[in-house]
């Protein structure tokens, strides 16, 4: 692990050479411990780069709290023998991710690296923003190699299942991270399409925190006058809203692809929100109701059902005779939509608890992707929703 | 008032000549009282005709409960000397309202009339579906002329203000109807764009009832396999959701007109829903929270903010230098948008209670229409919303 003591040889009249900020030299010429929090972003995709645009600015604006250099780990996806530069090198040279967030400048103080360990080992706060599928590999690589007092915030959407005493059980991604890395892990979710966030347009987010102290610190880290944050301790609901919205967005995409109307789509969003609420209340009965009025609830659901990639993929899927992976390949430049695997995981969980019939939208979305349901069954799942009984 | 006793001269082998239904003749040739409820629709605009499509079918399908002939009053808007047929005559001949709901067939058992009294005096259930501006004139014409045991259901959106002891006070439209006509008045609101309802597409509605018996009867009257109804006693919230959504839809229309993004629009819908909730809780503290998850809450708000006329009018208004009435004239064929007058009424109410600052979206929408606010002030009303404090 890197040493936290910075040895600074400086001219008292000059700013600190290590970080461009002089205040912590204290004008004495002595060695000081830098108590400011160091931030690492784990993931350099579309959302990772958007959040880098935010955090790159907020740490500079709050250099009394945060170290102004932010590390960002970007997966090196080059195949053996590929001599093109890594995505980390491209970002460090051009300050842009031309593949996933073209045209948006990533601040100069965000330094990309292909080495996960270099990015994270001295970090105080890890922002995990990788697809669900990549989380467990990252956790095993980082296990035992982080600062003991570090903590994480997960922006990853999805749910995990684990086997415990031969029974399949649901696990929140944030709980899995905590278990694997031995550090606290909060979540950040909300109505924030990446491009708009990167452009600095007004939007909102919700932090679901495990401890309020860290929740408030994360609020300071992310909040800008245009990126408005609210913090709640109801982290299970926040995280599950973020995961389950992608299933609902697939139903909305099917509705669009089938030419259904505004009323139907609004009913899908409403019934989807109620299924989300029921799901959270079943698996986490201590959750409070107000979270669905937060950005991670109704707002994110609307954004995702109108402007998100899951909607787009589902619309294209139901209109074509292509396989899902072909549709994803055509639309998402190598990234994947989180809705279909989340629908599958949720369906398995519900089936296991004999609850599938109580969640007709979640269930039908999975069955449309798996070929068991067509338009009629999806429509009937709405018309005959238990909400109307 | 018309006599309720029907004198039926009939051949026991033949169906009843009055209504095409023979079961209540009881095969005896005697005079019978028709205990089935008679329905009158007051209003033949876009939404009135759509609801006539629904109710025309449901009364026929439930002829043990409802008389199969439905009266529909349509305002005769011809000017003196105009020799063209009235809209009621056109509907009775063509079974279509070519101006407000072209291409949708109104069932043959819906009989239109230009006489308000003829339509309503013998009705058991009055479905009031006229613009807010027209309600008080209709109520004064009907006062004292209805069956004593009749009741009403209002589909009208808006809020009224009354003076009481020199103080301006809010009054629900349904309460005003009750006061004026001396009959109970429930409400029906929900995510139902008229054209889609008339086409028999799947959609939902919420009935906010004053008595559960009438609420259940109204559910029978309106519900079809594709028009799904839920009933709640939280009528104040149901009615105010229906009224206030039009203000939020104007904010969404401004956002569209100004080229703002998905995240902003979702934030507007969410914050608008919270302002609605806060407004209801302030003026009707006994209201319950779940109503916002009903169709009249979040679903109607989404439909209206994406597909409704208020959104369309507001978008066109902010993009042009035209007056509001010019924009309405160009877009709405003589109908008007309910959002601007509701925003004005709500603003007056809030100002009177020194609450305007707590409702920045409601307030800013009014001020944009009145020319006091531009895009910047509207944007700031979102970014600095008290919800983020």
Coordinates of C-alpha atoms in Angstrom, one line a residue, chain A residues 61-256:
Chain A
X61 CA -13.8 23.1 -5.6
X62 CA -13.5 21.5 -2.1
X63 CA -9.7 21.0 -1.9
X64 CA -9.9 21.3 1.9
X65 CA -11.8 18.0 2.0
X66 CA -10.7 16.1 -1.0
X67 CA -7.4 15.5 -2.7
X68 CA -7.6 17.2 -6.1
X69 CA -6.2 14.2 -8.1
X70 CA -8.9 11.6 -8.8
X71 CA -7.8 8.2 -10.1
X72 CA -10.0 6.4 -12.6
X73 CA -9.6 2.7 -13.4
X74 CA -10.5 1.8 -17.0
X75 CA -10.6 -1.8 -18.0
X76 CA -8.0 -2.5 -20.7
X77 CA -10.1 -4.4 -23.3
X78 CA -7.3 -4.7 -25.9
X79 CA -6.7 -8.2 -27.1
X80 CA -3.2 -9.7 -27.0
X81 CA -1.1 -8.2 -29.8
X82 CA -3.3 -5.1 -30.1
X83 CA -0.8 -2.2 -30.3
X84 CA -3.3 0.6 -30.1
X85 CA -3.2 2.7 -26.9
X86 CA -5.3 1.6 -23.9
X87 CA -8.5 3.6 -23.1
X88 CA -6.7 4.9 -20.0
X89 CA -3.9 6.3 -22.2
X90 CA -6.4 7.8 -24.6
X91 CA -8.3 9.5 -21.7
X92 CA -5.1 10.9 -20.2
X93 CA -4.0 12.3 -23.6
X94 CA -7.3 13.6 -24.9
X95 CA -9.3 14.0 -21.7
X96 CA -12.2 12.3 -23.5
X97 CA -13.6 8.8 -23.8
X98 CA -14.3 8.7 -27.5
X99 CA -16.1 5.4 -27.4
X100 CA -18.5 5.8 -24.5
X101 CA -18.8 9.5 -23.8
X102 CA -17.6 11.3 -27.0
X103 CA -17.5 15.1 -27.0
X104 CA -17.4 15.5 -23.2
X105 CA -14.2 16.7 -21.6
X106 CA -13.1 14.8 -18.6
X107 CA -11.3 17.2 -16.2
X108 CA -7.5 17.2 -16.3
X109 CA -7.3 16.2 -12.6
X110 CA -8.9 12.8 -13.4
X111 CA -6.0 10.5 -14.1
X112 CA -6.9 7.2 -15.8
X113 CA -5.0 4.0 -15.3
X114 CA -5.4 0.4 -16.5
X115 CA -4.1 -0.8 -13.1
X116 CA -6.9 -1.5 -10.7
X117 CA -4.6 -1.6 -7.8
X118 CA -2.8 1.6 -8.6
X119 CA -6.1 3.4 -8.8
X120 CA -7.5 2.0 -5.6
X121 CA -5.0 1.0 -3.0
X122 CA -4.5 4.4 -1.4
X123 CA -8.1 5.7 -2.0
X124 CA -10.3 6.7 0.9
X125 CA -13.5 6.6 -1.1
X126 CA -14.0 4.2 -4.0
X127 CA -16.7 5.0 -6.5
X128 CA -17.7 1.7 -8.1
X129 CA -19.3 2.2 -11.4
X130 CA -18.9 -1.0 -13.4
X131 CA -21.5 -3.3 -14.9
X132 CA -22.9 -5.9 -12.4
X133 CA -21.1 -8.7 -14.3
X134 CA -17.7 -7.1 -13.5
X135 CA -18.1 -6.5 -9.8
X136 CA -17.1 -9.8 -8.3
X137 CA -13.8 -10.0 -10.3
X138 CA -12.9 -6.5 -9.2
X139 CA -13.7 -7.3 -5.6
X140 CA -11.5 -10.4 -5.7
X141 CA -8.6 -8.4 -7.1
X142 CA -9.0 -5.7 -4.5
X143 CA -9.6 -7.9 -1.5
X144 CA -7.2 -7.2 1.3
X145 CA -5.4 -4.5 -0.6
X146 CA -7.4 -1.4 0.3
X147 CA -7.0 1.0 3.2
X148 CA -8.8 -0.3 6.3
X149 CA -10.7 2.9 6.7
X150 CA -11.7 3.3 3.1
X151 CA -15.3 3.0 2.1
X152 CA -17.2 2.6 -1.2
X153 CA -20.2 3.9 -3.0
X154 CA -21.7 1.7 -5.6
X155 CA -23.4 3.1 -8.8
X156 CA -23.8 -0.4 -10.2
X157 CA -27.3 -1.6 -11.0
X158 CA -28.5 -5.2 -10.6
X159 CA -29.2 -7.8 -7.9
X160 CA -27.1 -10.8 -6.9
X161 CA -28.1 -14.2 -5.7
X162 CA -26.1 -16.3 -3.4
X163 CA -26.5 -19.8 -2.1
X164 CA -26.8 -20.1 1.7
X165 CA -27.5 -23.5 3.2
X166 CA -28.5 -24.8 -0.2
X167 CA -31.1 -22.0 -0.6
X168 CA -30.9 -19.3 -3.2
X169 CA -31.0 -15.9 -1.5
X170 CA -31.0 -12.4 -2.8
X171 CA -28.0 -10.2 -2.0
X172 CA -27.7 -6.5 -2.7
X173 CA -24.6 -5.6 -4.7
X174 CA -23.6 -3.2 -2.0
X175 CA -23.8 -5.9 0.6
X176 CA -21.8 -8.2 -1.6
X177 CA -19.1 -5.5 -1.9
X178 CA -19.0 -5.0 1.9
X179 CA -18.7 -8.8 2.5
X180 CA -16.0 -9.2 -0.1
X181 CA -13.9 -6.1 0.6
X182 CA -14.6 -5.6 4.3
X183 CA -15.5 -1.9 3.9
X184 CA -18.7 0.0 4.1
X185 CA -20.5 0.5 0.8
X186 CA -23.3 3.0 0.2
X187 CA -25.1 3.5 -3.1
X188 CA -25.9 6.4 -5.5
X189 CA -28.9 6.1 -7.8
X190 CA -31.1 8.6 -9.6
X191 CA -32.5 10.1 -12.7
X192 CA -29.3 10.8 -14.5
X193 CA -28.6 9.9 -18.1
X194 CA -24.8 10.0 -18.4
X195 CA -24.5 12.5 -21.3
X196 CA -26.7 15.0 -19.6
X197 CA -24.8 14.7 -16.3
X198 CA -21.5 15.1 -18.1
X199 CA -22.8 18.3 -19.8
X200 CA -23.5 19.8 -16.4
X201 CA -27.3 19.9 -17.0
X202 CA -29.6 20.0 -14.0
X203 CA -30.4 16.6 -12.5
X204 CA -30.9 14.8 -9.3
X205 CA -29.5 11.8 -7.4
X206 CA -30.2 9.9 -4.2
X207 CA -27.6 8.5 -1.9
X208 CA -28.6 5.5 0.1
X209 CA -26.0 5.4 2.9
X210 CA -25.1 2.9 5.6
X211 CA -23.8 5.6 7.9
X212 CA -25.0 9.1 7.8
X213 CA -21.4 10.6 8.3
X214 CA -20.3 8.9 5.1
X215 CA -23.6 9.8 3.4
X216 CA -23.0 13.5 4.1
X217 CA -19.4 13.3 2.9
X218 CA -20.6 11.6 -0.3
X219 CA -23.2 14.4 -0.7
X220 CA -20.3 16.9 -0.6
X221 CA -18.3 14.9 -3.1
X222 CA -21.1 14.6 -5.7
X223 CA -23.3 17.7 -5.2
X224 CA -23.0 20.7 -7.5
X225 CA -25.5 23.5 -8.1
X226 CA -26.9 21.5 -11.0
X227 CA -26.4 17.9 -9.6
X228 CA -28.7 17.9 -6.6
X229 CA -28.3 15.2 -4.1
X230 CA -30.6 13.9 -1.3
X231 CA -29.4 11.4 1.3
X232 CA -31.4 8.7 2.9
X233 CA -30.6 5.7 5.2
X234 CA -33.1 3.6 3.2
X235 CA -30.3 2.1 1.1
X236 CA -32.0 -1.2 0.3
X237 CA -34.9 0.7 -1.4
X238 CA -32.5 3.1 -3.2
X239 CA -30.4 0.2 -4.5
X240 CA -33.3 -1.9 -5.6
X241 CA -35.1 1.0 -7.3
X242 CA -31.9 1.4 -9.3
X243 CA -31.8 -2.3 -10.2
X244 CA -35.5 -2.9 -10.9
X245 CA -36.2 0.2 -12.9
X246 CA -34.3 -1.5 -15.8
X247 CA -36.9 -4.3 -15.9
X248 CA -39.7 -1.8 -16.0
X249 CA -37.9 0.1 -18.7
X250 CA -37.9 -3.1 -20.8
X251 CA -41.6 -3.3 -20.4
X252 CA -41.9 0.3 -21.5
X253 CA -39.7 -0.4 -24.5
X254 CA -41.8 -3.4 -25.5
X255 CA -44.9 -1.1 -25.3
X256 CA -43.2 1.4 -27.5

